[in-house]
Tab-separated table of C-alpha atoms in Angstrom:
chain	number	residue	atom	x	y	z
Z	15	UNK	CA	30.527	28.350	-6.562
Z	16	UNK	CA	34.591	29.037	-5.831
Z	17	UNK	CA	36.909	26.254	-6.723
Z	18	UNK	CA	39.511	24.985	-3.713
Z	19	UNK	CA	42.631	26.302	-4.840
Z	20	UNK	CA	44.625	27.739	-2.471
Z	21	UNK	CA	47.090	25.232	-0.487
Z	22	UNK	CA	46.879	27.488	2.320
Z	23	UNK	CA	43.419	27.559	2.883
Z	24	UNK	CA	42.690	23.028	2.893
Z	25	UNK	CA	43.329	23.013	6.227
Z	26	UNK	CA	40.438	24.557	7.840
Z	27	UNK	CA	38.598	22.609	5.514
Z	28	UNK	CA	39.748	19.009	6.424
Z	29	UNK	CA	37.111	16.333	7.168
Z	30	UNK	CA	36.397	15.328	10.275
Z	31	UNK	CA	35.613	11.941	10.913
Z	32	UNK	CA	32.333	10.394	8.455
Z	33	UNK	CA	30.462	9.736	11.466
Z	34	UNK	CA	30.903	11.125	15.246
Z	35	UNK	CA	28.422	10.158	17.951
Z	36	UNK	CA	26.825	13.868	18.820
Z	37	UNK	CA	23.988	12.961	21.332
Z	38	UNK	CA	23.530	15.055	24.583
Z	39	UNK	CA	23.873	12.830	27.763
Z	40	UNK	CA	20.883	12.204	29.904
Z	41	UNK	CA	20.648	15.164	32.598
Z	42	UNK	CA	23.655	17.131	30.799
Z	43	UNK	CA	23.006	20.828	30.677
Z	44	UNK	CA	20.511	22.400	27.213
Z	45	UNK	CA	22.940	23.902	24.817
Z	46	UNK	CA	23.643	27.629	24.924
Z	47	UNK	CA	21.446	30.173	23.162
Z	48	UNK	CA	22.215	30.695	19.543
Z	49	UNK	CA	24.793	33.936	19.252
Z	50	UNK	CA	25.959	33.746	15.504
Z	51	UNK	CA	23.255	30.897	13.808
Z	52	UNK	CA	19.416	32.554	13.501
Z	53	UNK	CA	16.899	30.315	14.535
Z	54	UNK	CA	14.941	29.305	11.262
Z	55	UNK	CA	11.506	29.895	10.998
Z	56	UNK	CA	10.776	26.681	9.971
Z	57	UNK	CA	12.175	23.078	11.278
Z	58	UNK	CA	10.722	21.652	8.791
Z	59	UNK	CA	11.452	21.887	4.994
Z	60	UNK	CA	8.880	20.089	2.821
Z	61	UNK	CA	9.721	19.063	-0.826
Z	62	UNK	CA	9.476	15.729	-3.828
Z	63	UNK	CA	11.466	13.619	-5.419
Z	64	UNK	CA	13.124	15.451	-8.455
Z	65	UNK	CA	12.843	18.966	-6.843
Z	66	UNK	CA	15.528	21.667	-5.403
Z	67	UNK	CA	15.297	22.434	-1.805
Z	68	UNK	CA	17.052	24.701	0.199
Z	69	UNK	CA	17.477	24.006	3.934
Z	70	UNK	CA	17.934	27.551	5.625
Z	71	UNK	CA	21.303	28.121	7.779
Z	72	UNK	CA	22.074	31.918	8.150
Z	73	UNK	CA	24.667	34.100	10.174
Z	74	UNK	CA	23.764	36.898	11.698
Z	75	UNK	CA	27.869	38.011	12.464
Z	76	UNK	CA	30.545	36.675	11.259
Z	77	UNK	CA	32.979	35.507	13.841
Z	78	UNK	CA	36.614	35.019	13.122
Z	79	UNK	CA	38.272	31.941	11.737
Z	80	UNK	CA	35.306	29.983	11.580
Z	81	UNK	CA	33.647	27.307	9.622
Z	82	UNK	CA	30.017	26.301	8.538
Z	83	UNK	CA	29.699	22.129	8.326
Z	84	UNK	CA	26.509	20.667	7.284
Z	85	UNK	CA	26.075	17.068	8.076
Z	86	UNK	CA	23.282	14.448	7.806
Z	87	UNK	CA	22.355	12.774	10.894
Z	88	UNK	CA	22.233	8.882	10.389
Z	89	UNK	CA	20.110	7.881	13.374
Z	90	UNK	CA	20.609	4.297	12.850
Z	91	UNK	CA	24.509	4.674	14.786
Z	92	UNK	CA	23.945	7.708	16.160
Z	93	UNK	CA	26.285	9.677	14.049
Z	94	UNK	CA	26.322	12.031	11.519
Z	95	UNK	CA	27.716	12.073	7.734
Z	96	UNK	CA	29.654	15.193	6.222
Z	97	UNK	CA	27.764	16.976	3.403
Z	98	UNK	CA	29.676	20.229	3.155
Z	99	UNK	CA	32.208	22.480	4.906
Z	100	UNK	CA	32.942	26.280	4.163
Z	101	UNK	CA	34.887	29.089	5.578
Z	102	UNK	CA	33.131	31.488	3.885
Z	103	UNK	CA	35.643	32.060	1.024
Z	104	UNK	CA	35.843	28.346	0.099
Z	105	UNK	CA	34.338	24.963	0.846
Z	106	UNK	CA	34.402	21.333	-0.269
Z	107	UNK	CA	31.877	18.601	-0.295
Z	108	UNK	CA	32.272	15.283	0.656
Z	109	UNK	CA	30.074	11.754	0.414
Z	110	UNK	CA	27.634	10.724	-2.205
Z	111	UNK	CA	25.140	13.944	-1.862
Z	112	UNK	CA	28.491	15.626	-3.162
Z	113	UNK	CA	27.501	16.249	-6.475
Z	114	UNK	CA	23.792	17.371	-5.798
Z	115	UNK	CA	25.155	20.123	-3.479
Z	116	UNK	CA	25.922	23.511	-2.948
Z	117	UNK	CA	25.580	26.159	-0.580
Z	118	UNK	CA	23.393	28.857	-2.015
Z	119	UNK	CA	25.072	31.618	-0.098
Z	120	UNK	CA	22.470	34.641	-1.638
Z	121	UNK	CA	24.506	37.126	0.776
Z	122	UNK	CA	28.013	36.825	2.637
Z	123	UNK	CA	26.023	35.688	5.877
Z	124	UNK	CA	23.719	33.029	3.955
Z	125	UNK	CA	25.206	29.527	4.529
Z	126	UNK	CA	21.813	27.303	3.547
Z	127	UNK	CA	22.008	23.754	2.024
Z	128	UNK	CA	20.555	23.749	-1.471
Z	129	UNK	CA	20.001	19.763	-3.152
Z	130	UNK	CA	19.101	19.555	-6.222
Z	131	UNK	CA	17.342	16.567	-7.641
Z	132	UNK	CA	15.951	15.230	-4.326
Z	133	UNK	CA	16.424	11.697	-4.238
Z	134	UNK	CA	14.197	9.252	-1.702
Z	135	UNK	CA	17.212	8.745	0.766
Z	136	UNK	CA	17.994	12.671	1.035
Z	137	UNK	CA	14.811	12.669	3.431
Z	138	UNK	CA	15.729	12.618	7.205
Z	139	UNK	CA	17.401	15.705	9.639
Z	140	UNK	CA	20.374	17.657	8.825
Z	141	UNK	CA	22.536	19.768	11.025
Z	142	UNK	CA	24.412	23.262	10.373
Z	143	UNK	CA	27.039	23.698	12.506
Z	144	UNK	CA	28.902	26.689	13.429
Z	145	UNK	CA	32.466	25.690	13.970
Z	146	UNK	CA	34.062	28.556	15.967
Z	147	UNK	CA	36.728	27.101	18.736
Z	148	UNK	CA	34.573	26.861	21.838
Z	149	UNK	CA	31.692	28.732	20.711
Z	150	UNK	CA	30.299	26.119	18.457
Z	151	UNK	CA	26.781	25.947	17.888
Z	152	UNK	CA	24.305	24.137	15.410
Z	153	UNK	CA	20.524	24.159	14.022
Z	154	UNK	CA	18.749	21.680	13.197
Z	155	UNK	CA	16.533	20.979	10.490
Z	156	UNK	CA	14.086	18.098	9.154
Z	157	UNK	CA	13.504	17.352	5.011
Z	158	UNK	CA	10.242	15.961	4.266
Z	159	UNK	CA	8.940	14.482	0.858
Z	160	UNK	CA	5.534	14.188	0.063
Z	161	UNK	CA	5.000	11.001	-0.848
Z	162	UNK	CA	2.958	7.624	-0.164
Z	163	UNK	CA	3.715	3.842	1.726
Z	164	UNK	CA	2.378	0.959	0.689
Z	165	UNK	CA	2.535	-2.311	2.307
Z	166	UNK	CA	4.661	-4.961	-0.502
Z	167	UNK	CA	4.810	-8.429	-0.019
Z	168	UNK	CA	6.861	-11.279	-2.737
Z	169	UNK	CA	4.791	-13.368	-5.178
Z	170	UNK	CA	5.238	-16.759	-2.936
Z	171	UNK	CA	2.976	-15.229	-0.014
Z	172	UNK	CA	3.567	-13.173	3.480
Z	173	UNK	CA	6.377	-12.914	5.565
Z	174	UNK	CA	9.055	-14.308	3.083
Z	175	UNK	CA	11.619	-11.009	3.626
Z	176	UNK	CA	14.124	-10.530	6.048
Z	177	UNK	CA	15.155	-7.264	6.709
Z	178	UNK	CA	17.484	-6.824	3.728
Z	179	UNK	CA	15.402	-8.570	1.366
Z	180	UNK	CA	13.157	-6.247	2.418
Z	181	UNK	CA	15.293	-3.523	1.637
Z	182	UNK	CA	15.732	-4.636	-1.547
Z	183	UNK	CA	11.963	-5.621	-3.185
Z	184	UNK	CA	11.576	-1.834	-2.309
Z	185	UNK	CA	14.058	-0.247	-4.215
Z	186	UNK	CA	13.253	-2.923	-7.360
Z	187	UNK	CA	9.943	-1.520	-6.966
Z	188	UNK	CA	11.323	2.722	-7.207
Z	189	UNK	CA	11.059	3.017	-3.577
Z	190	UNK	CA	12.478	2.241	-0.169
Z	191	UNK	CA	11.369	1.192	2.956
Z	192	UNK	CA	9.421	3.723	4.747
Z	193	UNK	CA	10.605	5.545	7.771
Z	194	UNK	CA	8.867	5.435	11.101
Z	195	UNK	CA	7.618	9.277	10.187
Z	196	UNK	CA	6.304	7.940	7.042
Z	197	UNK	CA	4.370	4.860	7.929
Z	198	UNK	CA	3.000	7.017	11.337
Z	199	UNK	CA	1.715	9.628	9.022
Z	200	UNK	CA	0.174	7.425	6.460
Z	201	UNK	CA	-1.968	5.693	9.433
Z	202	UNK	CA	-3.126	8.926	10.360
Z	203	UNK	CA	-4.423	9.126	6.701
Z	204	UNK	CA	-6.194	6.292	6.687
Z	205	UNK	CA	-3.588	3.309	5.809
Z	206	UNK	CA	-5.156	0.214	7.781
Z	207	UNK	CA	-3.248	-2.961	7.265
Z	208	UNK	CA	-3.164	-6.357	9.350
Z	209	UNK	CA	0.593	-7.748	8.004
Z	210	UNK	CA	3.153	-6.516	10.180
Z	211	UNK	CA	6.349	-5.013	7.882
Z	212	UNK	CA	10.273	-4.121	8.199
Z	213	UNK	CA	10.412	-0.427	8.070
Z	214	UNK	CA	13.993	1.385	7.906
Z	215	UNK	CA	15.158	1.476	11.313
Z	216	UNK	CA	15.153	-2.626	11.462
Z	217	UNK	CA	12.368	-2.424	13.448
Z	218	UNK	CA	8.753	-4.113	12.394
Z	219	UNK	CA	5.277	-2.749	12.337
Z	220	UNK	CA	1.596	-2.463	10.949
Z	221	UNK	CA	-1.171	0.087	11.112
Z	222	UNK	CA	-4.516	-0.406	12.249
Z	223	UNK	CA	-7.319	1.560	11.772
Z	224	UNK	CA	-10.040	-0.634	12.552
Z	225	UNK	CA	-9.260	-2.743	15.625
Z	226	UNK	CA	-10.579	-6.406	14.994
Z	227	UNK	CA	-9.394	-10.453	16.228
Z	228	UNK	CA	-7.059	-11.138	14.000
Z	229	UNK	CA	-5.123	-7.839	13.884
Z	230	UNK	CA	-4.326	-7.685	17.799
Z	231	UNK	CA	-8.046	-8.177	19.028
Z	232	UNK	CA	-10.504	-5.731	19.216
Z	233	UNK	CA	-9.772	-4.036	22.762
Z	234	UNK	CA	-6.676	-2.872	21.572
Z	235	UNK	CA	-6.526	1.156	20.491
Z	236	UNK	CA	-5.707	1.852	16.836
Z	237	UNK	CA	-2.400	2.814	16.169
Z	238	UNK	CA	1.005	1.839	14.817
Z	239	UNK	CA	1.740	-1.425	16.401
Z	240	UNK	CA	5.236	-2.445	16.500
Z	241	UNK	CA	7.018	-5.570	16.817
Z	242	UNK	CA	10.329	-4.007	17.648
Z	243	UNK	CA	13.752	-4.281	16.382
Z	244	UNK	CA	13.942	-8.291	15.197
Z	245	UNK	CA	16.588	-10.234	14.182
Z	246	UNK	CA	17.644	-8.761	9.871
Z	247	UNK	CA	18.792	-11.706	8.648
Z	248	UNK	CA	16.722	-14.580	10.406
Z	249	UNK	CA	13.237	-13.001	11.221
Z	250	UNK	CA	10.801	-12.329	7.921
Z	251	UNK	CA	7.805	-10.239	7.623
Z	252	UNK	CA	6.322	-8.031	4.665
Z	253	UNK	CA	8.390	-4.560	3.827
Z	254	UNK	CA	6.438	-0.725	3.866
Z	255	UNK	CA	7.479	0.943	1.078
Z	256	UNK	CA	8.047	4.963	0.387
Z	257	UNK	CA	7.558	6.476	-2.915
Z	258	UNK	CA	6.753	9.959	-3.615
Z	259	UNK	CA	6.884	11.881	-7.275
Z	260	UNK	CA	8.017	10.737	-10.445
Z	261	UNK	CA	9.617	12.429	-13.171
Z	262	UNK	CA	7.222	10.614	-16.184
Z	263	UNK	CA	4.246	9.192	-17.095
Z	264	UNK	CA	2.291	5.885	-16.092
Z	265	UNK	CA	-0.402	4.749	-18.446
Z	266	UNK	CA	-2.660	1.806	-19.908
Z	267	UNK	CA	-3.001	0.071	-22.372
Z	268	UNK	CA	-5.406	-1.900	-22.766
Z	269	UNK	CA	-5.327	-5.768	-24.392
Z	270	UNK	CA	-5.488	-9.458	-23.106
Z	271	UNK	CA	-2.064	-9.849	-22.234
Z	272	UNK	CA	0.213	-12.725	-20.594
Z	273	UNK	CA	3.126	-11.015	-18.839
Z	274	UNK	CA	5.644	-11.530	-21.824
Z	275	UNK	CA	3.188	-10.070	-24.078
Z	276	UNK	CA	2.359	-6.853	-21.677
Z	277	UNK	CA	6.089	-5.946	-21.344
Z	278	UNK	CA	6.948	-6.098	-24.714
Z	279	UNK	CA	3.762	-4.022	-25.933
Z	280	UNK	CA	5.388	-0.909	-23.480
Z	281	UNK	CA	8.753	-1.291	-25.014
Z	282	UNK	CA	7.071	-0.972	-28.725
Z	283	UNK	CA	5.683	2.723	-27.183
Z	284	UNK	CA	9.272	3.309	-25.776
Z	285	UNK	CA	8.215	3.028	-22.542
Z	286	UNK	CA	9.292	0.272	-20.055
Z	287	UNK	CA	6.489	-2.088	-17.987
Z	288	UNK	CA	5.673	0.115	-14.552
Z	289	UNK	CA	6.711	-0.991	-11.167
Z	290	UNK	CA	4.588	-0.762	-8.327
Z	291	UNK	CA	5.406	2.434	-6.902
Z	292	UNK	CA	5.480	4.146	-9.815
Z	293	UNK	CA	1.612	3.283	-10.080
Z	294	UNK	CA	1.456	4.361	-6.498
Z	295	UNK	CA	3.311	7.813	-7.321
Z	296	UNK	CA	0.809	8.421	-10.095
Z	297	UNK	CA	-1.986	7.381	-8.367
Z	298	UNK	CA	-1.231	9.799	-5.376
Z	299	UNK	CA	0.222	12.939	-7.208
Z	300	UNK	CA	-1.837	12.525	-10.860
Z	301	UNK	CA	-5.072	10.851	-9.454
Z	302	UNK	CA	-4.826	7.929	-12.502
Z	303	UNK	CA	-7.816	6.383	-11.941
Z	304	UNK	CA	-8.894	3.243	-13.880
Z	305	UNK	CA	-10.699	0.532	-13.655
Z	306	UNK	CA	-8.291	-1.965	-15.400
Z	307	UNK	CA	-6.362	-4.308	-14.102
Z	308	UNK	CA	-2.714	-4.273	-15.612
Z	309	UNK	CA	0.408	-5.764	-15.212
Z	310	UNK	CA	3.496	-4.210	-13.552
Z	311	UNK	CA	7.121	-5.507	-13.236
Z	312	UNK	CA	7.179	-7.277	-10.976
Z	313	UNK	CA	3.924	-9.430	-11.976
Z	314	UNK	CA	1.520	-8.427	-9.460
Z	315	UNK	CA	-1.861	-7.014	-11.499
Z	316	UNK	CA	-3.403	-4.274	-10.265
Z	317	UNK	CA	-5.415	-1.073	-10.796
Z	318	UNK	CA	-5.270	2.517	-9.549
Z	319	UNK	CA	-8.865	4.484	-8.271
Z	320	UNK	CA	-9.123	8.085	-7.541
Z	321	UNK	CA	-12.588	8.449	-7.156
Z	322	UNK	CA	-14.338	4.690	-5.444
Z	323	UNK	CA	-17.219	3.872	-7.300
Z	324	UNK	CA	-19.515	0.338	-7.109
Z	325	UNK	CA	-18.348	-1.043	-10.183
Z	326	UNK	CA	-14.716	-0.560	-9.640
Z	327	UNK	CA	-14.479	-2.780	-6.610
Z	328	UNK	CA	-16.823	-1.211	-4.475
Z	329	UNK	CA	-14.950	-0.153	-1.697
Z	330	UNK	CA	-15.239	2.934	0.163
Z	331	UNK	CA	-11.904	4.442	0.125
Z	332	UNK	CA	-9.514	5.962	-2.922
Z	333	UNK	CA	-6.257	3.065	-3.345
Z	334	UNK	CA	-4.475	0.670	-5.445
Z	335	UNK	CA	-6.212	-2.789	-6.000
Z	336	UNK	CA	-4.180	-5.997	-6.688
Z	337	UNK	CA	-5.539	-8.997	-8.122
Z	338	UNK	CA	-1.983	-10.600	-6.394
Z	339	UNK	CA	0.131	-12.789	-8.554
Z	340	UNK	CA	-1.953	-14.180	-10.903
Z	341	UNK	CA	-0.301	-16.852	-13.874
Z	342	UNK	CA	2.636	-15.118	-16.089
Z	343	UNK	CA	0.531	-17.150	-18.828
Z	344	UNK	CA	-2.328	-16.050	-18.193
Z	345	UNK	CA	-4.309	-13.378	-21.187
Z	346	UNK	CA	-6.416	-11.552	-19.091
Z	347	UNK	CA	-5.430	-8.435	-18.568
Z	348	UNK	CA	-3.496	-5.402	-19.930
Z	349	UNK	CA	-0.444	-3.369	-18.498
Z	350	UNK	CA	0.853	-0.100	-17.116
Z	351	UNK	CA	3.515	1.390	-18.613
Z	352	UNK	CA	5.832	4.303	-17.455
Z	353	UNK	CA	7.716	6.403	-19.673
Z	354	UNK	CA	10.314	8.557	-17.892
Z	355	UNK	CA	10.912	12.899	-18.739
């Protein structure tokens, strides 16, 4: 990648502003057909957390004076952030994806998005537009990790977050709050759960399966039932949380442990107590299946099962279990550890 260094050449690489409302009117004319961008292949780009991906953007001529700007739409306000701008000789990168970015630019018409290290936030729809006077046009893409949501709720019972709280718990726990995508998706795999939860767009929701009374009533279709947008900072429900891979290891080990005890016996292996979705991650992307109840950081015990079997619970279906918050004091059970790569 070329270092900025000619004076000359800044200004048709000045910022515009961080975000700009871009949405099409109601009724207004559909936008041109494409006469420099291709069409990708594929809207969607699939990926984890950790890996490279490479959304696609390529020319197929080369118009003059023009510029390439990726952006990141931010659908909360409508607007857009600034990732990266080129001319084709040079380019600069802007905002905190700046240092996980770079254009990959295999040939001189090749102006795809390559971030490294995908972090949980990176996921959402990005834009490559071509900036060409009045012949602008753009393409549109979506980045999707593979991951799993689970429903999180405090030690002092249901419904004690508001939206920020919310926020919060999931990112203490290596995760955030699920987008509507996310949560959608894991009801369609099988994620059936009565507590209605923030998710990232402010707005609050649960997933149900199996219609019954006290989830809605039994008349009512399953589906993703939503509360709409509420109130952040007075209303409180439970939060649903996104996790996807992780670059380490979760494991047991086994003892009768209070909570003091189980966190100190990971840090004598060099490893650190493991938080809830890190037990998730490895329960979705390494199958750890065990019938153990353990502690994890946040003092919730539970247990991880692949493969459902009668003595491990007895329910049907593959999950993570939680004996809840059971006494810090109490030496019952052992822990799960997570030592990072």
């Amino acid at each position: 990648m070329r270092r900025l260094f000619l004076l000359s050449s800044l200004w048709v690489l000045a910022a515009p502003p961080v975000s700009s409302i871009f949405q099409r009117p109601t009724g207004s004319p559909a936008p041109p057909r494409l006469q420099y961008l291709l069409e990708p292949l594929h809207a969607a780009v699939h990926t984890q957390r950790g890996a490279t991906a490479t959304l696609p953007c390529v020319l197929r001529a080369l118009p003059r004076n023009y510029r390439v700007k990726w952006s990141k739409v931010e659908p909360a306000n409508y607007g857009e952030s600034v990732i990266i701008i080129t001319n084709g000789l040079y380019h600069k990168n802007y905002g905190p994806l700046s240092p996980r970015v770079r254009l990959r630019h295999s040939h001189r018409y090749d102006a795809s998005l390559t971030i490294t290290d995908v972090a949980l936030e990176d996921e959402g729809r990005y834009r490559c537009q071509l900036v060409n006077g009045l012949e602008d046009e753009s393409v549109s893409l979506t980045l999707h990790l593979e991951g799993v949501v689970f429903p999180y709720q405090p030690s002092n019972g249901r419904y004690k977050f508001n939206y920020h709280e919310a926020k919060r718990a999931c990112e203490q726990q290596d995760s955030r709050l699920a987008t509507y995508q996310q949560l959608y998706k894991a009801w369609t795999e099988g994620l059936d759960w009565c507590n209605a939860g923030w998710i990232l767009d402010g707005t609050v929701n649960y997933p149900i399966i199996n219609s019954r009374e006290p989830c809605g009533g039994r008349l009512l279709l399953p589906g993703v039932r939503s509360y709409g947008a509420r109130d952040k900072q007075k209303d409180r429900f439970d939060a649903f949380c996104f996790t996807s891979a992780i670059r380490g290891q979760v494991y047991f080990i086994r003892g009768h442990l209070n909570f003091k005890e189980a966190g100190q016996a990971c840090r004598n292996h060099g490893a650190a107590i493991a938080k809830v979705g890190q037990l998730y991650s490895a329960w979705k992307f390494s199958q750890l299946d065990r019938c153990d109840g353990g502690w994890l950081a946040d003092g919730s015990v539970r247990y991880p099962i692949a493969t459902p079997r009668e003595r491990c619970g007895g329910l049907p279906d593959p999950g993570v279990r939680s004996f809840g918050f059971p006494s810090k004091e109490l030496r019952t059970y052992g822990t799960y550890c997570f030592v990072g790569k």
